[in-house]
Amino acid sequence: QVQLVESGGGLVQPGGSLRLSCAASGSIFSINAMGWYRQAPGKERELVAVFTVGGSTTYADSVKGRFTISRDNAKNTVYLQMNSLKPEDTATYYCNANAFVYGGVRFYDYWGQGTQVTVSS
């Protein structure tokens, strides 16, 4: 299977920056897409930024120009650089990978345990 380990969350003041990391490990044959989602209390989980097939990126409109997703393919790791953070960015951030494992039959969605990001003065 696939394990996703996230790190880098925390408490930051408005206007500050954080960098999240997510490392994928396990019996990975191929990763179709990998990126970040977030869920605030009382709200649905939403896409933040993701690498899709072919290496293209998709960002939520609310984070464009402030967040940047990057990756290290050799390490199966993605990063999310978050700048100019706002209180409305407060949420639990989840790493997601759509991956095919050895012995598997199709791509599945795998999720990390989540890391809390709190933006507050």
PDB file of C-alpha atoms in Angstrom:
ATOM      1  CA  GLN A   1       0.000   0.000   0.000  1.00  0.00           C
ATOM      2  CA  VAL A   2       0.944   3.682   0.133  1.00  0.00           C
ATOM      3  CA  GLN A   3       1.825   5.708   3.194  1.00  0.00           C
ATOM      4  CA  LEU A   4       1.779   9.500   3.114  1.00  0.00           C
ATOM      5  CA  VAL A   5       3.628  11.351   5.856  1.00  0.00           C
ATOM      6  CA  GLU A   6       3.010  15.079   6.168  1.00  0.00           C
ATOM      7  CA  SER A   7       4.972  17.662   8.090  1.00  0.00           C
ATOM      8  CA  GLY A   8       5.335  21.401   8.416  1.00  0.00           C
ATOM      9  CA  GLY A   9       2.063  22.617   9.847  1.00  0.00           C
ATOM     10  CA  GLY A  10       1.782  24.986  12.775  1.00  0.00           C
ATOM     11  CA  LEU A  11       0.683  28.358  14.055  1.00  0.00           C
ATOM     12  CA  VAL A  12       1.617  31.458  12.073  1.00  0.00           C
ATOM     13  CA  GLN A  13       0.586  35.093  12.094  1.00  0.00           C
ATOM     14  CA  PRO A  14      -1.327  36.611   9.189  1.00  0.00           C
ATOM     15  CA  GLY A  15       1.049  37.448   6.388  1.00  0.00           C
ATOM     16  CA  GLY A  16       3.469  34.747   7.432  1.00  0.00           C
ATOM     17  CA  SER A  17       4.706  31.663   5.613  1.00  0.00           C
ATOM     18  CA  LEU A  18       4.776  27.922   6.108  1.00  0.00           C
ATOM     19  CA  ARG A  19       6.071  25.039   4.046  1.00  0.00           C
ATOM     20  CA  LEU A  20       4.353  21.679   4.089  1.00  0.00           C
ATOM     21  CA  SER A  21       5.987  18.431   2.996  1.00  0.00           C
ATOM     22  CA  CYS A  22       4.454  15.092   2.072  1.00  0.00           C
ATOM     23  CA  ALA A  23       6.511  11.986   1.431  1.00  0.00           C
ATOM     24  CA  ALA A  24       4.948   8.919  -0.176  1.00  0.00           C
ATOM     25  CA  SER A  25       6.303   5.461   0.476  1.00  0.00           C
ATOM     26  CA  GLY A  26       5.271   1.858  -0.043  1.00  0.00           C
ATOM     27  CA  SER A  27       4.837  -0.464  -2.976  1.00  0.00           C
ATOM     28  CA  ILE A  28       4.333   2.335  -5.456  1.00  0.00           C
ATOM     29  CA  PHE A  29       4.358   1.490  -9.143  1.00  0.00           C
ATOM     30  CA  SER A  30       3.090   4.822 -10.409  1.00  0.00           C
ATOM     31  CA  ILE A  31       1.604   8.061  -9.101  1.00  0.00           C
ATOM     32  CA  ASN A  32      -1.016   9.648 -11.323  1.00  0.00           C
ATOM     33  CA  ALA A  33      -1.570  12.798  -9.288  1.00  0.00           C
ATOM     34  CA  MET A  34      -0.358  14.135  -5.967  1.00  0.00           C
ATOM     35  CA  GLY A  35      -1.117  17.248  -4.019  1.00  0.00           C
ATOM     36  CA  TRP A  36      -2.855  19.005  -1.173  1.00  0.00           C
ATOM     37  CA  TYR A  37      -6.400  19.411   0.057  1.00  0.00           C
ATOM     38  CA  ARG A  38      -7.693  21.172   3.145  1.00  0.00           C
ATOM     39  CA  GLN A  39     -10.696  21.030   5.396  1.00  0.00           C
ATOM     40  CA  ALA A  40     -11.808  23.749   7.777  1.00  0.00           C
ATOM     41  CA  PRO A  41     -14.252  23.059  10.635  1.00  0.00           C
ATOM     42  CA  GLY A  42     -17.786  22.753   9.334  1.00  0.00           C
ATOM     43  CA  LYS A  43     -16.687  22.840   5.704  1.00  0.00           C
ATOM     44  CA  GLU A  44     -16.098  20.258   3.015  1.00  0.00           C
ATOM     45  CA  ARG A  45     -12.639  19.166   2.015  1.00  0.00           C
ATOM     46  CA  GLU A  46     -11.371  21.239  -0.899  1.00  0.00           C
ATOM     47  CA  LEU A  47      -8.509  21.093  -3.363  1.00  0.00           C
ATOM     48  CA  VAL A  48      -5.646  23.465  -2.635  1.00  0.00           C
ATOM     49  CA  ALA A  49      -2.972  22.537  -5.169  1.00  0.00           C
ATOM     50  CA  VAL A  50      -2.158  19.386  -7.087  1.00  0.00           C
ATOM     51  CA  PHE A  51       0.145  17.977  -9.720  1.00  0.00           C
ATOM     52  CA  THR A  52      -1.902  16.160 -12.336  1.00  0.00           C
ATOM     53  CA  VAL A  53      -1.025  13.773 -15.165  1.00  0.00           C
ATOM     54  CA  GLY A  54       1.781  15.157 -17.277  1.00  0.00           C
ATOM     55  CA  GLY A  55       3.072  17.369 -14.502  1.00  0.00           C
ATOM     56  CA  SER A  56       0.606  20.213 -14.847  1.00  0.00           C
ATOM     57  CA  THR A  57      -0.601  22.008 -11.734  1.00  0.00           C
ATOM     58  CA  THR A  58      -4.002  23.086 -10.539  1.00  0.00           C
ATOM     59  CA  TYR A  59      -4.590  25.637  -7.793  1.00  0.00           C
ATOM     60  CA  ALA A  60      -7.664  26.783  -5.952  1.00  0.00           C
ATOM     61  CA  ASP A  61      -8.516  30.349  -6.931  1.00  0.00           C
ATOM     62  CA  SER A  62      -8.219  31.394  -3.298  1.00  0.00           C
ATOM     63  CA  VAL A  63      -4.525  30.479  -3.127  1.00  0.00           C
ATOM     64  CA  LYS A  64      -3.274  31.461  -6.573  1.00  0.00           C
ATOM     65  CA  GLY A  65      -0.307  33.795  -6.339  1.00  0.00           C
ATOM     66  CA  ARG A  66       0.290  32.909  -2.685  1.00  0.00           C
ATOM     67  CA  PHE A  67       0.853  29.145  -2.620  1.00  0.00           C
ATOM     68  CA  THR A  68       3.287  27.153  -4.731  1.00  0.00           C
ATOM     69  CA  ILE A  69       3.365  23.395  -5.104  1.00  0.00           C
ATOM     70  CA  SER A  70       6.600  21.669  -6.016  1.00  0.00           C
ATOM     71  CA  ARG A  71       7.892  18.134  -6.028  1.00  0.00           C
ATOM     72  CA  ASP A  72      10.885  15.860  -5.915  1.00  0.00           C
ATOM     73  CA  ASN A  73      10.012  12.866  -8.086  1.00  0.00           C
ATOM     74  CA  ALA A  74      13.031  10.868  -6.949  1.00  0.00           C
ATOM     75  CA  LYS A  75      11.752  11.073  -3.377  1.00  0.00           C
ATOM     76  CA  ASN A  76       8.010  10.852  -4.183  1.00  0.00           C
ATOM     77  CA  THR A  77       7.643  14.040  -2.200  1.00  0.00           C
ATOM     78  CA  VAL A  78       5.537  17.119  -2.748  1.00  0.00           C
ATOM     79  CA  TYR A  79       5.849  20.459  -1.026  1.00  0.00           C
ATOM     80  CA  LEU A  80       3.464  23.323  -0.514  1.00  0.00           C
ATOM     81  CA  GLN A  81       5.012  26.731   0.046  1.00  0.00           C
ATOM     82  CA  MET A  82       2.379  28.974   1.582  1.00  0.00           C
ATOM     83  CA  ASN A  83       3.045  32.703   1.650  1.00  0.00           C
ATOM     84  CA  SER A  84       0.923  35.685   2.669  1.00  0.00           C
ATOM     85  CA  LEU A  85      -1.187  33.432   4.837  1.00  0.00           C
ATOM     86  CA  LYS A  86      -4.633  34.605   5.866  1.00  0.00           C
ATOM     87  CA  PRO A  87      -6.883  33.545   8.742  1.00  0.00           C
ATOM     88  CA  GLU A  88      -9.184  31.892   6.207  1.00  0.00           C
ATOM     89  CA  ASP A  89      -6.342  29.526   5.300  1.00  0.00           C
ATOM     90  CA  THR A  90      -6.739  27.937   8.718  1.00  0.00           C
ATOM     91  CA  ALA A  91      -7.572  24.265   8.193  1.00  0.00           C
ATOM     92  CA  THR A  92      -6.281  20.750   8.388  1.00  0.00           C
ATOM     93  CA  TYR A  93      -4.201  20.135   5.295  1.00  0.00           C
ATOM     94  CA  TYR A  94      -4.211  16.657   3.794  1.00  0.00           C
ATOM     95  CA  CYS A  95      -1.824  15.154   1.311  1.00  0.00           C
ATOM     96  CA  ASN A  96      -3.363  13.033  -1.420  1.00  0.00           C
ATOM     97  CA  ALA A  97      -1.828  10.643  -3.917  1.00  0.00           C
ATOM     98  CA  ASN A  98      -3.636   8.832  -6.694  1.00  0.00           C
ATOM     99  CA  ALA A  99      -1.368   5.850  -7.025  1.00  0.00           C
ATOM    100  CA  PHE A 100      -1.047   2.368  -8.510  1.00  0.00           C
ATOM    101  CA  VAL A 101       0.704  -0.162  -6.306  1.00  0.00           C
ATOM    102  CA  TYR A 102       2.491  -3.340  -7.331  1.00  0.00           C
ATOM    103  CA  GLY A 103      -0.065  -6.122  -7.481  1.00  0.00           C
ATOM    104  CA  GLY A 104      -2.902  -3.641  -7.624  1.00  0.00           C
ATOM    105  CA  VAL A 105      -5.688  -3.516 -10.178  1.00  0.00           C
ATOM    106  CA  ARG A 106      -6.264   0.218 -10.547  1.00  0.00           C
ATOM    107  CA  PHE A 107      -5.285   3.634  -9.242  1.00  0.00           C
ATOM    108  CA  TYR A 108      -6.561   4.440  -5.741  1.00  0.00           C
ATOM    109  CA  ASP A 109      -6.683   7.617  -3.701  1.00  0.00           C
ATOM    110  CA  TYR A 110      -4.499   7.572  -0.609  1.00  0.00           C
ATOM    111  CA  TRP A 111      -4.587  10.198   2.143  1.00  0.00           C
ATOM    112  CA  GLY A 112      -2.213  11.396   4.793  1.00  0.00           C
ATOM    113  CA  GLN A 113      -3.190  11.884   8.411  1.00  0.00           C
ATOM    114  CA  GLY A 114      -3.428  15.654   8.037  1.00  0.00           C
ATOM    115  CA  THR A 115      -1.433  18.532   9.457  1.00  0.00           C
ATOM    116  CA  GLN A 116      -2.988  21.539  11.153  1.00  0.00           C
ATOM    117  CA  VAL A 117      -2.335  25.042   9.854  1.00  0.00           C
ATOM    118  CA  THR A 118      -3.579  27.882  12.025  1.00  0.00           C
ATOM    119  CA  VAL A 119      -3.267  31.498  10.933  1.00  0.00           C
ATOM    120  CA  SER A 120      -3.945  33.836  13.805  1.00  0.00           C
ATOM    121  CA  SER A 121      -2.528  36.858  15.541  1.00  0.00           C
TER     122      SER A 121
END
